[in-house]
XYZ file of C-alpha atoms in Angstrom:
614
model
C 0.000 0.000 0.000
C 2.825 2.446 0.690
C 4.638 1.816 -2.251
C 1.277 2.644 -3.910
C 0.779 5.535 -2.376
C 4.641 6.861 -3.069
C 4.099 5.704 -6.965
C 0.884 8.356 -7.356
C 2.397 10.872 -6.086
C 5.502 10.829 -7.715
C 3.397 10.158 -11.178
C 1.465 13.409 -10.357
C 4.443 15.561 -9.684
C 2.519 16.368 -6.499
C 4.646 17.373 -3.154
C 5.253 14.297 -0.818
C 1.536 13.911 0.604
C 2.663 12.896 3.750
C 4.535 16.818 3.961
C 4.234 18.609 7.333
C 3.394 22.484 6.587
C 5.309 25.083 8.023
C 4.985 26.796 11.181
C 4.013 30.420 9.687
C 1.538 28.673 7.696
C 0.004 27.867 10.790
C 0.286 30.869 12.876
C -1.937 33.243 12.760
C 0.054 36.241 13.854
C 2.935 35.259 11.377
C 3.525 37.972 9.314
C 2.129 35.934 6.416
C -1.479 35.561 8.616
C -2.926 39.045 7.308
C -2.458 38.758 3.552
C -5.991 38.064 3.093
C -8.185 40.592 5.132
C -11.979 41.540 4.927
C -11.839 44.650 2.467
C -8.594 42.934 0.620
C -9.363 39.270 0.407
C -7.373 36.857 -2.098
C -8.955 36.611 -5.297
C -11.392 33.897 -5.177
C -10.443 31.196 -7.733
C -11.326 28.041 -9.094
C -14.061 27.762 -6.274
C -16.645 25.313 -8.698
C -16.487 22.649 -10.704
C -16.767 24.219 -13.312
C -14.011 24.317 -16.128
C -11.438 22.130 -16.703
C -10.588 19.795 -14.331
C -6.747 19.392 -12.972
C -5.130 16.861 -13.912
C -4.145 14.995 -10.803
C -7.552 14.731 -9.826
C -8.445 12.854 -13.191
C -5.206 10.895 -12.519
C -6.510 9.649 -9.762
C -9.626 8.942 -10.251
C -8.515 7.041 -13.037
C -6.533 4.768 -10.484
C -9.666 4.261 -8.220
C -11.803 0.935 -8.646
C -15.595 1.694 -7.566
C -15.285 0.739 -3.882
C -12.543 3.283 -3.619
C -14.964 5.576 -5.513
C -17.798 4.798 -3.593
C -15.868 5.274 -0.098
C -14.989 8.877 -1.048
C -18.677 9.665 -0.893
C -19.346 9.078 2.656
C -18.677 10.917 5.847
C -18.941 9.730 9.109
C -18.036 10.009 13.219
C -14.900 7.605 14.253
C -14.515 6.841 18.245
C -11.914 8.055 20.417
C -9.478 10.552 21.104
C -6.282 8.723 18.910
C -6.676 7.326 16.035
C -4.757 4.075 17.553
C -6.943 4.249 20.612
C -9.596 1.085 20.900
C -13.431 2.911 21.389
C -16.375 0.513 22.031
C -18.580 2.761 19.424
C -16.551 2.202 16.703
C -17.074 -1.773 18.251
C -20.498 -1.102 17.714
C -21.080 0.669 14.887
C -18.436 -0.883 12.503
C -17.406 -4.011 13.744
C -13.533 -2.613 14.464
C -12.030 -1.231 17.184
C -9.816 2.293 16.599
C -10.126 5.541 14.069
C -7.414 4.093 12.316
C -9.276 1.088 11.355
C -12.546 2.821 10.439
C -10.902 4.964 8.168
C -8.393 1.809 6.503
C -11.577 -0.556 6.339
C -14.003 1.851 5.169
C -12.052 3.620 2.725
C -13.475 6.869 3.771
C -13.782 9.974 2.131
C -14.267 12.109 5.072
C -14.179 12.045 8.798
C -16.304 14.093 10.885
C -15.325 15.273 15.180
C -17.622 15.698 17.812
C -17.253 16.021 21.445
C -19.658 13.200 21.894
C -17.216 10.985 20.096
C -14.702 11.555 22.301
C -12.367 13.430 19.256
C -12.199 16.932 20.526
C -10.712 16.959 23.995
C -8.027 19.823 22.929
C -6.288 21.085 20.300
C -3.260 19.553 20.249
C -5.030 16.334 20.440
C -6.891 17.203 17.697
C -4.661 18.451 15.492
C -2.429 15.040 16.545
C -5.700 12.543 15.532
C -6.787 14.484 12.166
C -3.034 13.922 11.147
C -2.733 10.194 12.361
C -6.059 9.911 10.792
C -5.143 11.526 7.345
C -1.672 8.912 7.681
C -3.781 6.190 7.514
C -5.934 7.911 4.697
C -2.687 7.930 3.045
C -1.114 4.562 3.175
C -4.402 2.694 2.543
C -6.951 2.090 -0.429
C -6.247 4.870 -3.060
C -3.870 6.695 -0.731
C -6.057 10.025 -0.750
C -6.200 12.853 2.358
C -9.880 12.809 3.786
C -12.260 15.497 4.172
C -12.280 16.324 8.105
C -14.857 18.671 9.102
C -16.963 19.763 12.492
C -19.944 22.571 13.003
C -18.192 25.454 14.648
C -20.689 27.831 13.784
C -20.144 29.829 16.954
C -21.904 30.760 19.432
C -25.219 27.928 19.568
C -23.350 25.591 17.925
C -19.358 25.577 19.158
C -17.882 21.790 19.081
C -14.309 22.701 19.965
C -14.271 25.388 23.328
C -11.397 27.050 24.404
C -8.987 28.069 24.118
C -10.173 28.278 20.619
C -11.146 31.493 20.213
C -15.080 32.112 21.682
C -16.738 34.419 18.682
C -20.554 35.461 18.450
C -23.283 33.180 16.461
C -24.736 33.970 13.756
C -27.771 35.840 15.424
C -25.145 38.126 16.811
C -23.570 38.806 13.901
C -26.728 39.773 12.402
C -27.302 42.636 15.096
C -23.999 43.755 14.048
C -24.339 44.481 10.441
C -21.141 44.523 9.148
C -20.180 42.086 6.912
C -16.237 42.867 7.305
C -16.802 41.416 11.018
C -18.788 38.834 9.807
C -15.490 37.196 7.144
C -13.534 38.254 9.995
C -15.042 35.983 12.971
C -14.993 33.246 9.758
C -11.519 33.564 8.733
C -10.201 33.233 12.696
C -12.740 30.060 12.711
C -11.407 28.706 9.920
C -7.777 29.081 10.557
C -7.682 27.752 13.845
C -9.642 24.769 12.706
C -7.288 24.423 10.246
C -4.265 24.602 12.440
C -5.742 21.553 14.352
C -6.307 19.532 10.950
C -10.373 20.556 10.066
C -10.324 21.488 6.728
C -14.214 21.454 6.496
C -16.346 23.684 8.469
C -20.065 22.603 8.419
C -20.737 26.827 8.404
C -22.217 29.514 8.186
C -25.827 28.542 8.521
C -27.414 30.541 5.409
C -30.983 30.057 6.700
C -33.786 33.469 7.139
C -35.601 32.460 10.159
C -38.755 34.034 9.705
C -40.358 31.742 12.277
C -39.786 32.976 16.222
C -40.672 28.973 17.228
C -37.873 27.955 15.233
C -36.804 24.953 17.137
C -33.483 24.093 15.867
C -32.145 27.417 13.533
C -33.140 30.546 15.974
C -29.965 32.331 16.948
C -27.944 29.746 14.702
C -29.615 32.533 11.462
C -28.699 35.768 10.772
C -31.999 37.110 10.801
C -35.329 37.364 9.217
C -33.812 39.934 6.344
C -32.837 37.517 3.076
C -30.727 40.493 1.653
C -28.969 41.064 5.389
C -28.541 36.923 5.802
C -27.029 37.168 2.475
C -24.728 39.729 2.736
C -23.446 38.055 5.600
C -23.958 34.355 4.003
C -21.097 35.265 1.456
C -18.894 37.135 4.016
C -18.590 34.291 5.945
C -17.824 31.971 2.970
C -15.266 34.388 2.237
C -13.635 34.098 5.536
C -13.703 30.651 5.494
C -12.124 30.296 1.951
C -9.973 32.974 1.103
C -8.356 34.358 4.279
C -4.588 32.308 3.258
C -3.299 30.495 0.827
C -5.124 26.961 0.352
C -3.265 25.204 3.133
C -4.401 27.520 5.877
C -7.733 27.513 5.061
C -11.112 25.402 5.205
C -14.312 24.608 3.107
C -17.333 26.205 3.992
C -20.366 24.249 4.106
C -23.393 26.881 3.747
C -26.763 25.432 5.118
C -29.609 23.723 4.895
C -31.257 23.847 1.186
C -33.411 24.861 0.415
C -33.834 26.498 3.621
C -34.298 25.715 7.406
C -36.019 29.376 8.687
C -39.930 28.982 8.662
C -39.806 25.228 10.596
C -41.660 25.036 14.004
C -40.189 21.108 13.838
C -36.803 20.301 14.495
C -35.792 17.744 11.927
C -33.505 15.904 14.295
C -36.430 14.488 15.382
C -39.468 14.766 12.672
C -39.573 15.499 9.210
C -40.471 19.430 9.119
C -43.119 20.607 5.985
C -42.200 24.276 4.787
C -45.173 25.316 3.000
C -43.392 28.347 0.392
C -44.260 28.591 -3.128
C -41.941 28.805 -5.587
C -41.843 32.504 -5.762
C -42.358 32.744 -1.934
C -38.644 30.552 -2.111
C -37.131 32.635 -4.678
C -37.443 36.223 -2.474
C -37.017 34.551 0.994
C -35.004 31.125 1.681
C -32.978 31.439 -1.847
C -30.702 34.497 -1.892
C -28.078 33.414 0.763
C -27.617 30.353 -1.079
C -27.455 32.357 -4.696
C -24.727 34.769 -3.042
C -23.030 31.858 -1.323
C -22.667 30.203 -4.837
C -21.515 33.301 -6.320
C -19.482 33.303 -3.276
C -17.534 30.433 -4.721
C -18.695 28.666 -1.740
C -16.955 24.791 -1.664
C -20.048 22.678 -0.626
C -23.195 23.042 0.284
C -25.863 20.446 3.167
C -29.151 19.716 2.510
C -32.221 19.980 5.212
C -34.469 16.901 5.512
C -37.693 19.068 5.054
C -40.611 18.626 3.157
C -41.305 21.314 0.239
C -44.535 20.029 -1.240
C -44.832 23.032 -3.224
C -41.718 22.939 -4.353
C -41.393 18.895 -5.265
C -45.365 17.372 -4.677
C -43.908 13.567 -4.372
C -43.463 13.709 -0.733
C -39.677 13.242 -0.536
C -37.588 15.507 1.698
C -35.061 17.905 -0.079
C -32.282 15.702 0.784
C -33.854 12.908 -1.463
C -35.534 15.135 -3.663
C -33.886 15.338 -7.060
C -36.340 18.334 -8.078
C -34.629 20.391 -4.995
C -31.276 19.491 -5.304
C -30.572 18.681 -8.952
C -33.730 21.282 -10.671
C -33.351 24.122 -8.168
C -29.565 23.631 -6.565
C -27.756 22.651 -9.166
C -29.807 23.611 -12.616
C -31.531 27.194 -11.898
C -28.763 28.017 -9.042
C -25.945 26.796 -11.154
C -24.282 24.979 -7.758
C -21.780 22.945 -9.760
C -19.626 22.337 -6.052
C -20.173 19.840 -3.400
C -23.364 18.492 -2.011
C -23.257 17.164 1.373
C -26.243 15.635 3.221
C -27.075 16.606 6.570
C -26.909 13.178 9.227
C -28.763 10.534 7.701
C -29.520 9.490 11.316
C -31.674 12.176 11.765
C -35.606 11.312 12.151
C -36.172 14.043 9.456
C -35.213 11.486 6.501
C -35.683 8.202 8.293
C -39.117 8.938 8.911
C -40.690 7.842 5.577
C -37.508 5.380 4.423
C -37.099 3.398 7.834
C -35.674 0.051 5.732
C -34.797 1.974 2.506
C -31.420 2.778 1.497
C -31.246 6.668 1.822
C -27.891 6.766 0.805
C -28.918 5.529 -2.428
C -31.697 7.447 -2.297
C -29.808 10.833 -1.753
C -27.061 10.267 -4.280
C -29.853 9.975 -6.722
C -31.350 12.509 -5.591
C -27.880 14.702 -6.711
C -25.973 14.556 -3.822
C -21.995 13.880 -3.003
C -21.035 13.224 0.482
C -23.614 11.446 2.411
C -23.050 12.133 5.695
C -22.828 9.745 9.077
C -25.566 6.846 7.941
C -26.998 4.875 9.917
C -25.322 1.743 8.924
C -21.788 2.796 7.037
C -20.899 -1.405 5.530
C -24.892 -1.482 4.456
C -24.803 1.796 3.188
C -21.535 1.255 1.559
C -22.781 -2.043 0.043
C -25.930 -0.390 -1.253
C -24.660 2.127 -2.951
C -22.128 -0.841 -5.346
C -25.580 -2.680 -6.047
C -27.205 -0.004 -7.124
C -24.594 1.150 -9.236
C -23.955 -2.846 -10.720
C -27.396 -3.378 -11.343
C -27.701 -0.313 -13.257
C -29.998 1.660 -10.687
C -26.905 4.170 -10.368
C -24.292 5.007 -13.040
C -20.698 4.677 -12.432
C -20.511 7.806 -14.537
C -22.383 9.839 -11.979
C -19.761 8.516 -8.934
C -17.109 9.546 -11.058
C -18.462 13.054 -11.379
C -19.263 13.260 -8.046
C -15.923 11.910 -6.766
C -14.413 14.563 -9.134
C -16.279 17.268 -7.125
C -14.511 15.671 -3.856
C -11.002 15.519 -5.106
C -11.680 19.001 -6.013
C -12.757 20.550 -3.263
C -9.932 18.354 -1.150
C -7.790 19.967 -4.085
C -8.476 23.499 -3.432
C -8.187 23.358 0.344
C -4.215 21.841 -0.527
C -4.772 18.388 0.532
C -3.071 17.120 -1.952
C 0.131 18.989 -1.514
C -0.061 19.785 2.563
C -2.384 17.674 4.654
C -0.719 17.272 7.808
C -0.349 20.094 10.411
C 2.075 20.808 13.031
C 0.736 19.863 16.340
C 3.936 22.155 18.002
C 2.262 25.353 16.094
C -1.131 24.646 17.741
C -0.458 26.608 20.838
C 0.613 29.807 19.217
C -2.146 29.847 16.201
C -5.551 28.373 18.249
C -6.556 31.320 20.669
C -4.247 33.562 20.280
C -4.286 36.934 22.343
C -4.574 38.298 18.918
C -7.331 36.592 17.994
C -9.180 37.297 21.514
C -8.714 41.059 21.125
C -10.138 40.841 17.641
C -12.958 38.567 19.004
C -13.628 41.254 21.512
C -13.914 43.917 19.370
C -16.385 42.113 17.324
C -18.377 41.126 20.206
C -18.910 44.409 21.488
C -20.785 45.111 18.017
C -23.353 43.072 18.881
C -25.210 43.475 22.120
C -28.291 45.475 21.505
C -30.303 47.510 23.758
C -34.248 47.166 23.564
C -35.615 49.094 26.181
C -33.836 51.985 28.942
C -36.708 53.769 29.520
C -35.917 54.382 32.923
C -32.518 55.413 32.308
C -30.754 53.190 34.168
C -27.931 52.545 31.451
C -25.175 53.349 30.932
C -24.170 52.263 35.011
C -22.156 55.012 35.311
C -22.926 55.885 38.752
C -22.559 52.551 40.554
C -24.656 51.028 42.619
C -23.142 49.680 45.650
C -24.556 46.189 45.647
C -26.229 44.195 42.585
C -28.257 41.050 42.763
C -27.709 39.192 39.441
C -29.852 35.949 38.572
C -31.925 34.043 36.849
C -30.864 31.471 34.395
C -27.657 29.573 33.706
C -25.020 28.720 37.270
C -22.679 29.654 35.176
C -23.489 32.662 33.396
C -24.893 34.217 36.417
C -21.763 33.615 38.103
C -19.461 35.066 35.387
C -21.759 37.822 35.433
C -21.413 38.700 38.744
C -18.052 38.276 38.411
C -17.496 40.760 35.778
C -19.651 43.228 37.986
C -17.608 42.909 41.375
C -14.324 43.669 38.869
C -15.881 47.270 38.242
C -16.516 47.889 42.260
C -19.926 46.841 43.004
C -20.844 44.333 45.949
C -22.542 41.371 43.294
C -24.476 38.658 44.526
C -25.343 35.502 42.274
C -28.686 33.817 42.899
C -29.073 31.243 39.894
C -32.945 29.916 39.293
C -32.514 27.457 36.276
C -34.738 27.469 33.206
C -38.029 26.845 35.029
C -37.689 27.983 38.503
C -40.869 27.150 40.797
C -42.924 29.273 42.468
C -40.893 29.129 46.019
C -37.398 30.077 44.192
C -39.219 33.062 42.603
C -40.742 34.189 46.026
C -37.079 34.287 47.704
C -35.335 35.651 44.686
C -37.779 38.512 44.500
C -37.115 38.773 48.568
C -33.690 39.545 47.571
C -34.078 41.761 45.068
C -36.069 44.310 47.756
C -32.347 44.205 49.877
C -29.766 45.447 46.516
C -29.748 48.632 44.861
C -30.029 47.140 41.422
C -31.139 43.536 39.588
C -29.721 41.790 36.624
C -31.804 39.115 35.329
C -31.068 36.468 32.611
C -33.173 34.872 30.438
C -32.735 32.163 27.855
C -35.879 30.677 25.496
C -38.174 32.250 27.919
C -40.631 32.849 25.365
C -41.524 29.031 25.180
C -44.239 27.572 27.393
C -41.876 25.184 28.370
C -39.791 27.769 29.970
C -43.035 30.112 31.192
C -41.359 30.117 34.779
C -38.813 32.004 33.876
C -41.270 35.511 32.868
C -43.178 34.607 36.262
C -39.633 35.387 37.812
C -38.966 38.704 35.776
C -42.231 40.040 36.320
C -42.002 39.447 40.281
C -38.763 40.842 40.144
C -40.111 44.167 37.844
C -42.889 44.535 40.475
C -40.387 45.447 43.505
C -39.091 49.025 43.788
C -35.594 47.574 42.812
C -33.928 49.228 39.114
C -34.316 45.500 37.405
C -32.382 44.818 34.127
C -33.638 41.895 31.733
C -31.060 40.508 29.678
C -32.448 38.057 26.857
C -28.873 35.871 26.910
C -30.022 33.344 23.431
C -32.914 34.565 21.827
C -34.385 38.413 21.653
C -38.325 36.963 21.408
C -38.185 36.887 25.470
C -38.250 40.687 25.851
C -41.883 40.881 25.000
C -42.935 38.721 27.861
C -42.598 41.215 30.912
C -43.728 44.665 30.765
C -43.062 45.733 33.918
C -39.493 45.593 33.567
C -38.449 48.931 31.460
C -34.395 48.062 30.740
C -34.140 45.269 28.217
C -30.849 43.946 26.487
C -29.867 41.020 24.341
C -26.241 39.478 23.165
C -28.118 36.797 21.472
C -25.264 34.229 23.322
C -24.276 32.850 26.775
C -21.012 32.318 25.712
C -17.605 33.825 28.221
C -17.054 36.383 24.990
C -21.026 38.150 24.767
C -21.256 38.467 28.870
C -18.175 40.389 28.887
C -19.459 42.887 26.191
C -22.449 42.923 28.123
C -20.582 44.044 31.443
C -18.803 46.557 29.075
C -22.170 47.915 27.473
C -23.963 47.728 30.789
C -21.022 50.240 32.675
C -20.585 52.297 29.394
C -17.339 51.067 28.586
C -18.602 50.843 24.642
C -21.761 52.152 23.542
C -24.396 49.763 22.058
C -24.583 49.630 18.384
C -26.159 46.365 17.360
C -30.382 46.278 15.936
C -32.483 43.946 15.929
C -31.890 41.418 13.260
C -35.239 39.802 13.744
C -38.606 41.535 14.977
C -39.377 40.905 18.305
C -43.427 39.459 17.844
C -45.886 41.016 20.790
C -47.430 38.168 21.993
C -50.584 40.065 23.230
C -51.485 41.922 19.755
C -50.761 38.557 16.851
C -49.873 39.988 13.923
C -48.113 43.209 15.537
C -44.288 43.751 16.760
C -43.471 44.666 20.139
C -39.839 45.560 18.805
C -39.303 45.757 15.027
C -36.667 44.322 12.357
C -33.868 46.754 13.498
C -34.589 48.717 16.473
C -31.589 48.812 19.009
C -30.992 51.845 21.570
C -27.935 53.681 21.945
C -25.981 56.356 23.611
């Protein structure tokens, strides 16, 4: 196998694959880490597959039999925290025992890391696995690099922590407008994850959430605005793509076609229906996807929803060949990657229980068919189909081509190791924080100071800060003792009963000043947590409401007059909080979303881009 791998490259005239990149190339405050910035990005090139394709790709693929071929399409999880190291999930879901194995038996395409897999305990670690992993890419089967990707969206969705830098979600990013902050927070993503051997980011989420139940997008969108969400749709591919040359970069992965914004079903666990026309898709769910691909964006993951006005046979989008072949890739002109989302989700299960999806979605026109239920069936179904005809051989080929493409683009072929000994100096880098800072402090948005209680100039002695999240409440406080005030935290959870809220609000009568916290509040679910704020805004204590995930919760208590939100619990939005709520920086960010008035349907309480400032 190794001489194999040692004859193709040498055939190709390709740099050693098994090369270790430089140090600089790694760093991000190397003098090389700034030749790509927001307003003077590398030229975008060769970001479709479109044109003529490079000749070691069809070199290679020429060398590949159709299990080879048919490996490259699939994407799954692999166990443990070293690629050596024996896991009893990959035990149980492939019948071997390490990384190593899953990737040598399988024949993989691409790998993907979660927490919950045990693959992203730090970033030396991780950086160590994706390169063990990619070794064993390398001396087995065709010898080619993998695909290895997570979802660091930010902020809702963060797989790796710190100290990887801690930027705003999307949400955030939204209130802030700017769509050179927006590349900005994507190009520090993506070359951190690329200094720890990611080179596919399952980002930025290009869905409009028009719908304030929105289970699963929410704060994970930019807004309800299709022009804003696709402004900052393509700013963030940008960043992703084109901050660095190849090697320090990562794919972006825009999602979910056709769109994810108007569900009040999260697909995880039902199949969502979105009932938009045509034209109703055309003006709202399609123009982050149009800019994205104009964008040059590398691939792009389907949503298992239901569009019956959009395809009437019933089929999700991810096995709808209308949606992905007619609209993606015929009136869009998407001629890049198509990735499933997790074909373990109920969402495409639910009407194919004992049907082979993966067939089923490569038909439907996509590439990488991601974490299956059952990888050797799925696999195996995918070679019948194409030897009894069901599937052409000439369709794997062209979507394998789109693979070694993108894999191309992103360097693989030339650099796909890292250096682990870089990691410290280029993942979470002071640098990086202060940057992440300033961005940050762009976000938080003020709703309501109509009693003029903000900026906190004039201290209060002693502040009572609660409500939900231990830890957020604590940091909070935390950050307010720093400035001089006497803080006390009282956490209540995200449904505190009716004895909790009696003793909090007894509290609240013996400080000078209240800061409560609210997350999802505006769901029934979480009804306890409005009982608390209005108890609280009933005392003759200055209360201030911060709405720490999504802004729909400031519309639920009236008798508190000072409302913020930073759209994020993360360390990075409570400390431009503190800042905004002692006037260290004035608020700037607006509404992304309207805020709906729950007691007047069909009215806003706070509209698509209100935000106070001083």
């Amino acid at each position: 196998m190794l001489g194999r791998r040692h004859l193709m490259a040498a055939a190709l005239g390709t740099v050693t694959l098994g090369a270790v990149r430089s140090t600089n190339s790694t760093d991000p405050s190397s003098p090389h880490a700034d030749r790509a910035s927001p307003g003077k990005t590398s030229a975008p090139t060769d970001h479709s597959a479109e044109g003529p394709v490079p000749d070691r790709v069809s070199s290679i693929l020429a060398a590949m039999s159709l299990r080879q071929k048919v490996g490259q399409l699939f994407v799954t999880v692999a166990h443990g925290s070293t690629a050596d190291s024996p896991h009893p999930g990959n035990r149980e879901d492939y019948g071997v025992d390490t990384p190593a194995e899953v990737v040598r038996e399988f024949q993989l395409g691409g790998i993907i890391h979660f927490s919950w897999t045990d693959s992203l305990r730090e970033p030396r670690q991780i950086a160590e696995l994706s390169n063990d992993l990619q070794r064993t890419a390398l001396d087995s089967g065709a010898g080619i690099p993998l695909t290895i990707a997570t979802d660091q969206e930010q902020g809702a969705v963060t797989r790796i922590g710190e100290p990887a830098t801690a930027l705003p979600g999307n949400m955030a990013l939204g209130a802030a407008r700017d769509p050179h902050r927006a590349a900005r927070a994507a190009g520090i993503t993506g070359r951190e994850l690329r200094a720890m051997g990611i080179t596919q980011n399952f980002a930025p989420v290009g869905d409009v959430n028009v719908n304030p139940e929105n289970p699963v997008i929410g704060v994970r969108s930019f807004g309800s605005d299709p022009e804003l969400v696709a402004r900052l749709t393509r700013a963030q591919v940008h960043g992703h793509q084109d901050f660095g040359s190849a090697v320090d970069t990562v794919s972006a992965t825009v999602k979910h076609f056709p769109g994810h914004g108007d569900t009040s079903v999260d697909s995880h666990t039902s199949l969502p229906v979105i009932d938009h026309t045509a034209e109703q898709w055309r003006r709202l769910d399609a123009p982050p996807f149009r800019t994205a691909i104009d964008a040059g964006t590398d691939s792009v993951m389907t949503a298992h929803i239901k569009f019956p006005r959009l395809d009437d046979s019933g089929e999700p989008a991810t096995l709808s060949r209308e949606i992905l072949t007619g609209m993606l890739r015929e009136e869009l002109g998407f001629e890049g990657v198509v990735i499933t989302d997790s074909l373990r989700m109920e969402g495409v299960l639910e009407l194919h229980p004992n049907e082979p999806v993966s067939v089923l979605a490569f038909r439907a026109g996509a590439d990488q068919l991601l974490m299956p239920r059952d990888l050797s069936a799925a696999i195996e179904s995918v070679i019948a189909a194409v030897r009894s005809g069901e599937l052409s051989e000439r369709d794997i080929d062209r979507s394998v081509t789109r693979i070694l493409r993108m894999k191309d683009r992103r360097g693989l072929f030339d650099d796909p190791l890292v250096d682990p000994g870089a990691v410290g100096r280029a993942v979470g880098s002071e640098r990086n924080a202060r940057r992440a800072r300033r961005i940050t402090d762009s976000t938080v948005t003020v709703l309501r100071n109509d009693s003029g209680l903000l900026p906190m100039r004039e201290r209060p002695g002693d502040v009572l800060v609660t409500g939900w999240g231990a830890d957020t409440v604590a940091e909070l406080a935390r950050l307010v003792r720093e400035r001089g005030p006497r803080a006390e935290a009282l956490p209540t959870g995200s449904s505190p009963d009716g004895e909790t809220v009696e003793r909090v609000t007894a509290r609240a009568r013996q400080h000078e000043a209240v800061i409560v916290l609210t997350s999802a509040a505006w769901k029934e679910a979480n009804s306890a947590q409005r009982d608390l704020v209005r108890s609280l805004g009933e005392t003759n204590t200055p209360v201030i409401a911060v709405a720490v995930r999504d802004p729909y919760d400031a519309a639920h208590a009236e008798q508190v007059r000072t409302w913020l939100t930073t759209y994020s619990h993360r360390t990075v939005s409570v400390e431009s909080l503190a800042r905004v709520l002692f006037g260290e920086v004035s608020p700037v960010g607006k509404l992304p979303v309207p805020v709906p008035d729950p007691r007047h349907p069909g009215r806003d309480r706070y509209p698509f881009g209100h935000g106070v400032t001083w």
